[in-house]
Short mmCIF file of C-alpha atoms and ligand atoms in Angstrom, two decimals:
data_model
loop_
_atom_site.label_atom_id
_atom_site.label_comp_id
_atom_site.label_asym_id
_atom_site.label_seq_id
_atom_site.Cartn_x
_atom_site.Cartn_y
_atom_site.Cartn_z
CA MET A 859 118.50 90.99 107.39
CA LEU A 860 117.41 94.57 106.78
CA ARG A 861 118.67 96.96 109.44
CA TYR A 862 119.33 100.65 110.00
CA LEU A 863 121.11 102.96 112.35
CA THR A 864 120.79 106.70 112.76
CA ALA A 865 123.05 109.25 114.47
CA GLY A 866 122.74 112.97 115.05
CA GLU A 867 121.79 115.58 117.61
CA SER A 868 118.88 117.93 117.06
CA HIS A 869 121.13 121.02 116.83
CA GLY A 870 124.29 119.28 115.63
CA PRO A 871 125.59 119.65 112.06
CA ALA A 872 123.53 116.84 110.51
CA LEU A 873 121.60 113.61 110.88
CA MET A 874 123.20 110.47 109.47
CA GLY A 875 121.61 107.16 108.56
CA ILE A 876 122.66 103.83 107.13
CA LEU A 877 120.13 101.36 105.72
CA GLU A 878 121.62 97.96 104.97
CA GLY A 879 120.17 94.81 103.48
CA LEU A 880 117.96 96.05 100.63
CA PRO A 881 118.36 94.12 97.38
CA ALA A 882 119.77 95.66 94.20
CA GLY A 883 117.62 97.18 91.48
CA ILE A 884 115.03 99.08 93.53
CA PRO A 885 114.16 102.41 91.91
CA VAL A 886 114.91 105.25 94.36
CA ARG A 887 113.69 108.74 93.55
CA LEU A 888 115.35 111.44 95.59
CA GLU A 889 112.36 113.75 95.06
CA ARG A 890 110.13 111.06 96.58
CA VAL A 891 112.33 110.87 99.67
CA ASN A 892 112.36 114.65 99.93
CA ALA A 893 108.58 114.84 99.55
CA GLU A 894 108.23 112.60 102.61
CA LEU A 895 110.67 114.81 104.50
CA ALA A 896 108.71 117.93 103.57
CA ARG A 897 105.51 116.29 104.70
CA ARG A 898 107.04 115.37 108.06
CA GLN A 899 108.02 118.99 108.53
CA GLY A 900 104.48 120.16 107.91
CA GLY A 901 101.18 119.80 109.67
CA TYR A 902 99.37 122.48 111.64
CA GLY A 903 100.79 123.01 115.12
CA ARG A 904 104.52 122.95 114.37
CA GLY A 905 106.87 125.50 115.90
CA ARG A 906 109.36 128.06 114.55
CA ARG A 907 112.15 125.51 114.03
CA MET A 908 110.32 124.26 110.96
CA HIS A 909 110.69 127.71 109.37
CA ILE A 910 114.44 127.28 109.65
CA GLU A 911 114.80 123.72 108.37
CA ARG A 912 114.23 122.63 104.78
CA ASP A 913 115.08 118.94 105.07
CA ARG A 914 116.77 117.41 102.04
CA ALA A 915 118.27 113.93 101.91
CA GLU A 916 121.72 113.57 100.43
CA ILE A 917 122.27 109.97 99.39
CA LEU A 918 125.99 109.38 99.77
CA ALA A 919 126.17 105.65 99.08
CA GLY A 920 124.28 102.61 97.85
CA VAL A 921 122.30 104.16 94.97
CA ARG A 922 123.55 104.66 91.41
CA HIS A 923 121.65 105.93 88.37
CA GLY A 924 118.41 105.82 90.37
CA LEU A 925 118.70 102.18 91.47
CA THR A 926 119.88 100.54 94.68
CA LEU A 927 123.17 98.67 94.37
CA GLY A 928 122.58 96.18 97.18
CA SER A 929 125.28 97.89 99.23
CA PRO A 930 124.60 99.93 102.41
CA ILE A 931 122.66 103.10 101.65
CA GLY A 932 124.15 106.14 103.38
CA VAL A 933 121.98 109.23 103.88
CA LEU A 934 122.76 112.68 105.29
CA ILE A 935 120.31 115.41 106.28
CA ARG A 936 121.92 118.69 107.28
CA ASN A 937 120.48 120.75 110.16
CA ARG A 938 120.22 124.32 108.92
CA ASP A 939 119.79 125.49 112.52
CA TRP A 940 123.36 124.25 113.20
CA GLU A 941 124.60 127.63 112.09
CA ASN A 942 122.98 129.16 115.19
CA TRP A 943 124.25 126.44 117.53
CA GLN A 944 127.87 125.93 116.50
CA ASP A 945 129.20 127.28 119.76
CA VAL A 946 126.71 125.45 121.98
CA MET A 947 127.13 122.13 120.15
CA ARG A 948 130.86 122.28 119.32
CA VAL A 949 132.71 118.97 119.23
CA GLU A 950 135.94 120.39 120.69
CA ALA A 951 136.41 120.81 124.43
CA ARG A 952 135.22 124.12 125.78
CA PRO A 953 137.91 126.76 126.24
CA GLU A 954 139.24 127.33 129.77
CA GLN A 955 137.64 130.75 129.89
CA PRO A 956 134.01 131.00 131.03
CA PRO A 957 131.77 129.78 128.23
CA ALA A 958 130.10 132.30 126.00
CA GLU A 959 126.93 133.70 127.53
CA ARG A 960 124.88 132.21 124.75
CA ALA A 961 126.21 128.73 125.47
CA ARG A 962 125.47 129.13 129.16
CA ALA A 963 121.96 130.36 128.43
CA ARG A 964 121.26 127.19 126.53
CA GLU A 965 122.13 124.88 129.38
CA LEU A 966 119.06 123.08 130.65
CA THR A 967 118.92 122.20 134.33
CA ARG A 968 115.15 122.25 134.86
CA PRO A 969 113.84 118.91 133.57
CA ARG A 970 110.53 118.93 131.72
CA PRO A 971 107.99 116.42 133.02
CA GLY A 972 107.28 113.96 130.22
CA HIS A 973 110.65 114.44 128.50
CA ALA A 974 113.71 112.18 128.79
CA ASP A 975 115.50 115.06 130.58
CA LEU A 976 115.49 113.84 134.20
CA ALA A 977 115.86 110.07 133.84
CA GLY A 978 118.39 110.51 131.01
CA GLY A 979 120.42 113.10 132.95
CA VAL A 980 120.62 110.98 136.10
CA LYS A 981 121.36 107.82 134.11
CA TYR A 982 124.18 109.34 132.03
CA GLY A 983 125.49 111.72 134.69
CA HIS A 984 124.66 114.89 132.73
CA HIS A 985 123.78 117.96 134.78
CA ASP A 986 123.33 119.91 131.56
CA LEU A 987 120.21 118.12 130.36
CA ARG A 988 120.85 119.40 126.85
CA ASN A 989 123.13 116.37 126.52
CA VAL A 990 119.98 114.23 126.76
CA LEU A 991 117.40 116.31 124.94
CA GLU A 992 119.55 116.76 121.84
CA ARG A 993 119.23 113.07 121.01
CA ALA A 994 115.85 112.40 122.62
CA SER A 995 114.40 115.10 120.34
CA ALA A 996 112.03 114.03 117.60
CA ARG A 997 114.37 115.75 115.15
CA GLU A 998 115.90 112.29 114.72
CA THR A 999 112.70 111.07 113.07
CA ALA A 1000 113.65 113.01 109.93
CA MET A 1001 116.22 110.31 109.21
CA ARG A 1002 113.79 107.50 109.94
CA VAL A 1003 111.42 109.09 107.43
CA ALA A 1004 114.17 109.27 104.77
CA LEU A 1005 115.16 105.62 105.28
CA GLY A 1006 111.49 104.62 105.47
CA ALA A 1007 110.84 106.39 102.16
CA ILE A 1008 113.43 104.12 100.54
CA CYS A 1009 111.65 101.11 102.09
CA LEU A 1010 108.38 102.48 100.66
CA GLU A 1011 109.99 102.45 97.20
CA PHE A 1012 110.84 98.77 97.69
CA LEU A 1013 107.33 97.89 98.91
CA GLU A 1014 105.69 99.82 96.08
CA ALA A 1015 107.85 97.96 93.55
CA LEU A 1016 106.12 94.84 94.94
CA GLY A 1017 102.65 96.43 94.82
CA ILE A 1018 102.39 97.05 98.58
CA GLU A 1019 101.03 100.50 99.51
CA VAL A 1020 101.32 102.06 102.96
CA VAL A 1021 99.22 105.08 103.91
CA SER A 1022 98.77 107.03 107.14
CA HIS A 1023 96.35 109.61 108.45
CA VAL A 1024 95.48 111.41 111.68
CA VAL A 1025 92.36 110.11 113.44
CA ALA A 1026 92.31 112.25 116.58
CA ILE A 1027 93.92 115.37 118.07
CA GLY A 1028 93.22 116.67 121.57
CA GLY A 1029 90.04 114.62 121.91
CA VAL A 1030 88.59 115.63 118.52
CA ARG A 1031 87.97 112.40 116.58
CA ALA A 1032 87.69 112.00 112.82
CA ARG A 1033 84.80 110.06 111.25
CA THR A 1034 86.18 108.12 108.33
CA GLU A 1035 83.95 105.03 108.13
CA GLY A 1036 83.62 103.65 104.63
CA LEU A 1037 86.65 105.45 103.16
CA SER A 1038 89.17 103.28 101.32
CA PRO A 1039 92.88 103.56 102.20
CA ALA A 1040 93.45 105.46 98.94
CA GLU A 1041 90.67 107.93 99.79
CA LEU A 1042 92.02 108.33 103.32
CA ALA A 1043 95.47 109.15 101.93
CA GLU A 1044 94.13 111.58 99.35
CA ARG A 1045 92.00 113.46 101.87
CA ALA A 1046 94.77 113.48 104.47
CA ALA A 1047 97.13 114.98 101.86
CA ALA A 1048 94.75 117.93 101.43
CA SER A 1049 94.28 118.55 105.16
CA PRO A 1050 96.29 120.94 107.37
CA VAL A 1051 96.38 118.25 110.07
CA TYR A 1052 96.58 115.22 107.70
CA CYS A 1053 93.06 114.17 108.73
CA ALA A 1054 90.61 112.70 106.21
CA ASP A 1055 87.52 114.24 107.89
CA PRO A 1056 87.46 117.96 106.97
CA ASP A 1057 85.01 118.91 109.74
CA ALA A 1058 87.11 117.21 112.41
CA ALA A 1059 90.24 118.78 110.88
CA GLN A 1060 88.75 122.24 111.33
CA GLU A 1061 88.00 121.50 114.99
CA MET A 1062 91.51 120.13 115.45
CA VAL A 1063 93.00 123.38 114.13
CA VAL A 1064 90.84 125.35 116.60
CA ALA A 1065 91.95 123.06 119.45
CA ILE A 1066 95.62 123.52 118.50
CA ASP A 1067 95.21 127.32 118.41
CA ARG A 1068 93.59 127.24 121.84
CA ALA A 1069 96.37 125.06 123.26
CA ARG A 1070 99.00 127.41 121.82
CA ARG A 1071 97.31 130.46 123.34
CA GLU A 1072 97.19 128.72 126.70
CA GLY A 1073 100.86 127.68 126.58
CA ASP A 1074 99.78 124.05 126.41
CA SER A 1075 100.30 121.17 123.95
CA LEU A 1076 98.16 118.43 122.39
CA GLY A 1077 98.55 114.76 121.50
CA GLY A 1078 96.42 112.48 119.39
CA VAL A 1079 96.11 109.29 117.40
CA PHE A 1080 97.27 108.33 113.90
CA GLU A 1081 96.63 105.23 111.85
CA VAL A 1082 98.84 103.42 109.34
CA ILE A 1083 97.28 101.02 106.82
CA ALA A 1084 99.26 98.73 104.51
CA VAL A 1085 97.37 97.18 101.59
CA ASN A 1086 98.31 94.34 99.25
CA VAL A 1087 100.49 92.79 101.94
CA PRO A 1088 100.94 89.12 101.05
CA LEU A 1089 99.80 86.46 103.46
CA GLY A 1090 102.65 84.83 105.37
CA LEU A 1091 104.88 87.65 106.67
CA GLY A 1092 106.03 87.15 110.27
CA SER A 1093 105.56 83.92 112.18
CA HIS A 1094 103.73 82.36 115.12
CA VAL A 1095 106.71 80.18 116.07
CA THR A 1096 108.55 82.55 118.41
CA ALA A 1097 107.62 85.78 120.18
CA ASP A 1098 110.34 87.77 118.44
CA ARG A 1099 109.17 86.71 114.98
CA ARG A 1100 105.55 87.77 115.53
CA LEU A 1101 105.01 90.63 113.11
CA ASP A 1102 102.43 92.35 115.30
CA ALA A 1103 105.00 92.52 118.12
CA ARG A 1104 107.62 93.91 115.76
CA LEU A 1105 105.27 96.53 114.34
CA ALA A 1106 104.25 97.56 117.85
CA ALA A 1107 107.90 97.91 118.90
CA ALA A 1108 108.74 100.00 115.84
CA VAL A 1109 105.79 102.33 116.31
CA MET A 1110 106.28 102.55 120.09
CA GLY A 1111 109.88 103.48 119.31
CA ILE A 1112 108.75 106.80 117.85
CA GLN A 1113 109.25 109.67 120.31
CA ALA A 1114 106.16 110.42 122.47
CA ILE A 1115 104.16 107.31 121.52
CA LYS A 1116 102.42 105.81 124.56
CA GLY A 1117 100.04 103.30 123.02
CA VAL A 1118 99.88 101.07 119.93
CA GLU A 1119 96.88 99.12 118.66
CA ILE A 1120 96.50 96.60 115.87
CA GLY A 1121 93.07 96.12 114.31
CA LEU A 1122 90.40 96.57 117.00
CA GLY A 1123 93.22 96.95 119.54
CA PHE A 1124 91.90 97.71 123.03
CA GLY A 1125 88.44 97.35 121.51
CA VAL A 1126 88.78 93.54 121.62
CA ALA A 1127 88.60 93.57 125.41
CA ALA A 1128 84.94 94.58 125.71
CA LEU A 1129 83.43 92.58 122.84
CA PRO A 1130 82.41 88.92 122.60
CA GLY A 1131 84.41 86.65 120.30
CA SER A 1132 81.64 86.63 117.73
CA ARG A 1133 82.22 90.36 117.19
CA VAL A 1134 86.01 90.23 117.29
CA HIS A 1135 87.06 87.41 114.96
CA ASP A 1136 86.88 87.58 111.17
CA GLU A 1137 84.90 84.77 109.56
CA ILE A 1138 86.49 82.76 106.76
CA LEU A 1139 84.44 82.56 103.57
CA ARG A 1140 84.87 80.93 100.15
CA GLY A 1141 86.54 83.39 97.82
CA GLU A 1142 85.59 83.91 94.21
CA GLY A 1143 88.83 85.36 92.91
CA GLU A 1144 92.23 83.82 92.46
CA VAL A 1145 92.49 82.92 96.13
CA TRP A 1146 89.87 80.40 97.29
CA PHE A 1147 89.24 81.99 100.68
CA ARG A 1148 88.42 85.45 101.88
CA ARG A 1149 87.57 87.17 105.16
CA ALA A 1150 84.20 88.70 106.02
CA THR A 1151 85.77 91.53 108.07
CA ASN A 1152 89.22 92.77 109.11
CA ARG A 1153 88.96 93.38 112.84
CA ALA A 1154 92.30 91.59 113.35
CA GLY A 1155 94.08 94.35 111.40
CA GLY A 1156 95.60 91.84 108.98
CA LEU A 1157 97.46 89.85 111.62
CA GLU A 1158 96.60 86.51 113.24
CA GLY A 1159 99.15 84.58 115.28
CA GLY A 1160 101.76 87.17 114.38
CA ILE A 1161 101.38 86.32 110.66
CA THR A 1162 99.89 88.53 107.97
CA ASN A 1163 96.65 86.95 106.71
CA GLY A 1164 96.35 88.80 103.41
CA GLU A 1165 94.05 91.55 104.72
CA PRO A 1166 95.26 95.15 105.13
CA VAL A 1167 97.59 95.65 108.09
CA VAL A 1168 96.11 98.32 110.39
CA VAL A 1169 98.19 99.93 113.16
CA ARG A 1170 97.16 102.89 115.34
CA ALA A 1171 99.29 104.86 117.77
CA ALA A 1172 98.55 107.31 120.58
CA MET A 1173 100.97 110.22 120.87
CA LYS A 1174 101.20 112.14 124.13
CA PRO A 1175 101.20 115.96 124.08
CA ILE A 1176 104.65 117.51 123.52
CA ALA A 1177 106.52 117.71 126.85
CA THR A 1178 107.69 121.32 126.46
CA LEU A 1179 104.97 123.61 127.79
CA TYR A 1180 105.22 127.37 127.37
CA LYS A 1181 103.25 127.51 130.63
CA PRO A 1182 105.57 125.08 132.39
CA LEU A 1183 104.72 122.43 134.96
CA ARG A 1184 106.52 122.17 138.29
CA SER A 1185 109.98 120.67 138.40
CA VAL A 1186 113.22 120.67 140.43
CA ASP A 1187 116.49 122.23 139.21
CA VAL A 1188 119.07 119.42 139.01
CA VAL A 1189 121.92 121.78 140.05
CA THR A 1190 120.34 123.95 142.77
CA LYS A 1191 117.80 121.30 143.89
CA GLU A 1192 115.22 124.08 144.22
CA GLU A 1193 111.61 123.67 143.20
CA VAL A 1194 111.21 125.65 139.98
CA ALA A 1195 109.13 125.82 136.83
CA ALA A 1196 110.27 123.33 134.16
CA GLY A 1197 112.57 124.63 131.44
CA VAL A 1198 111.07 126.06 128.27
CA GLU A 1199 112.64 125.23 124.91
CA ARG A 1200 111.30 126.43 121.59
CA SER A 1201 108.93 123.65 120.54
CA ASP A 1202 105.80 122.54 118.70
CA THR A 1203 102.23 122.76 120.04
CA CYS A 1204 101.15 119.57 118.27
CA ALA A 1205 103.21 117.15 116.18
CA VAL A 1206 100.64 114.40 115.59
CA PRO A 1207 100.49 115.08 111.81
CA ALA A 1208 104.30 114.76 111.63
CA ALA A 1209 104.16 111.59 113.72
CA SER A 1210 101.74 110.07 111.21
CA VAL A 1211 104.44 110.46 108.54
CA VAL A 1212 107.01 108.85 110.84
CA GLY A 1213 104.57 106.03 111.61
CA ARG A 1214 104.22 105.26 107.93
CA ALA A 1215 108.01 105.19 107.58
CA VAL A 1216 108.67 102.79 110.45
CA VAL A 1217 105.85 100.46 109.41
CA ALA A 1218 107.35 100.46 105.90
CA PHE A 1219 110.71 99.47 107.37
CA VAL A 1220 109.28 96.55 109.37
CA LEU A 1221 107.23 95.32 106.39
CA ALA A 1222 110.27 95.55 104.10
CA GLN A 1223 112.23 93.53 106.65
CA ALA A 1224 109.48 90.89 106.84
CA VAL A 1225 109.17 90.73 103.03
CA LEU A 1226 112.89 90.08 102.75
CA GLU A 1227 112.78 87.37 105.41
CA LYS A 1228 110.01 85.57 103.53
CA PHE A 1229 111.02 86.22 99.92
CA GLY A 1230 114.70 87.14 100.35
CA GLY A 1231 116.88 87.79 97.35
CA ASP A 1232 119.82 89.90 96.25
CA SER A 1233 117.93 91.68 93.49
CA LEU A 1234 114.40 93.04 93.23
CA GLU A 1235 113.79 90.53 90.43
CA GLU A 1236 114.83 87.62 92.64
CA VAL A 1237 112.50 88.83 95.42
CA ARG A 1238 109.67 89.08 92.88
CA ARG A 1239 110.31 85.53 91.61
CA ASN A 1240 110.30 84.17 95.15
CA ARG A 1241 107.14 86.09 95.98
CA ASP A 1242 105.37 84.90 92.83
CA ALA A 1243 106.28 81.28 93.53
CA PHE A 1244 104.85 81.55 97.04
CA LEU A 1245 101.66 83.26 95.83
CA ALA A 1246 101.17 80.43 93.32
CA ALA A 1247 101.46 77.98 96.23
CA VAL A 1248 98.85 79.99 98.19
CA ARG A 1249 96.44 79.78 95.27
CA SER A 1250 96.84 76.03 94.92
CA PHE A 1251 96.98 75.27 98.65
C1 EPS B 2769 111.72 119.03 119.54
C2 EPS B 2769 111.73 120.41 119.73
C3 EPS B 2769 111.68 121.35 118.57
C4 EPS B 2769 111.03 120.67 117.39
C5 EPS B 2769 111.83 119.40 117.16
C6 EPS B 2769 111.55 118.43 118.23
O1 EPS B 2769 112.97 121.69 118.13
P1 EPS B 2769 113.65 123.06 118.55
O2 EPS B 2769 113.93 122.93 120.02
O3 EPS B 2769 114.91 123.17 117.73
O4 EPS B 2769 112.66 124.14 118.22
O5 EPS B 2769 111.01 121.50 116.28
O6 EPS B 2769 111.48 118.83 115.94
C7 EPS B 2769 112.35 118.98 114.91
C8 EPS B 2769 113.41 119.75 114.91
C9 EPS B 2769 111.98 118.18 113.76
O7 EPS B 2769 112.66 118.23 112.74
O8 EPS B 2769 110.94 117.48 113.86
C10 EPS B 2769 111.88 118.11 120.68
O9 EPS B 2769 112.27 118.56 121.77
O10 EPS B 2769 111.60 116.91 120.53
#
């Protein structure tokens, strides 16, 4: 079973991650991992923190001479900002003397509506809400992107491509009908907001500037598409093996995500069955059947059906507002304005990179469950044998 665990506070010394269960022999290019990290740091609407960080993955275990060993892969990403936070984030107990003014200034007692601050503080008994926000922060997604990039290497070695792009920010929607996944990815790569529609992208930038001026923040929607995914990943037999449920959980597990759709998603509710389901036709290629449309987003009964897997996610606006909402101080119990931390105005482009990474992880997991093996070659053999069975079914 493929699994991972991350650790690390936003302003601590580093983020750590362990990815375990990948077979041996997968090519891993460090520059590829770092390119994903750089992309996650970018996107119009990010804050000043991203001028400080220059995320680089250090692979400390599990890869040798550019290939996975089959052993746990250990990754470290250092937080450059740590230098400015050593006193605030020190591991050792605080000295008896009153804490340094800087440390005191960075205590957070005014929970931000929309953040984990209040519920997390009450739950864990922290009156300094920094003890919650440091881990709730989306900084942690840097590690998920690094581990996801290694999963992308595995999927690509099997011919599976995963792309992502931004489809909406602050109510501005992209028009991308008719573009192939490869075209979507190429256009998104050239866009300041990772959006494949240049006109919409321009409007998104204007909307982000306006939100920043007004001390506000913006959310949006991104889409992840996986192509060349073999039929048969996931299963209908139990709820926890349904791949759509697992993809939704992984994507919902990204900070600030409030909605996940697969295929038509919420669109299925208003349409008749004749406009929701994908007709089955005789195929002319190697496989004897094909689908007329892909409204199901590549998943039926929790099983991939051979069509592209399409997942969309709605991200709420960042919870830190420079023009803060009302709140209550957890120490004084007075009504106050919510705390203000340095933050981003819009992180939807970054979230699209994270979305791609977590979808890659879930697909890699599902591939290994179906075609498991200890080496890439063994996985390929198992996959090829199954695809031959599909053709002759
Ligand atoms: C974040 C607040 C900001 C973001 C951070 C997520 O951090 P800071 O308070 O240090 O300015 O920059 O995102 C990252 C550091 C990152 O790497 O994505 C938050 O509260 O979630």
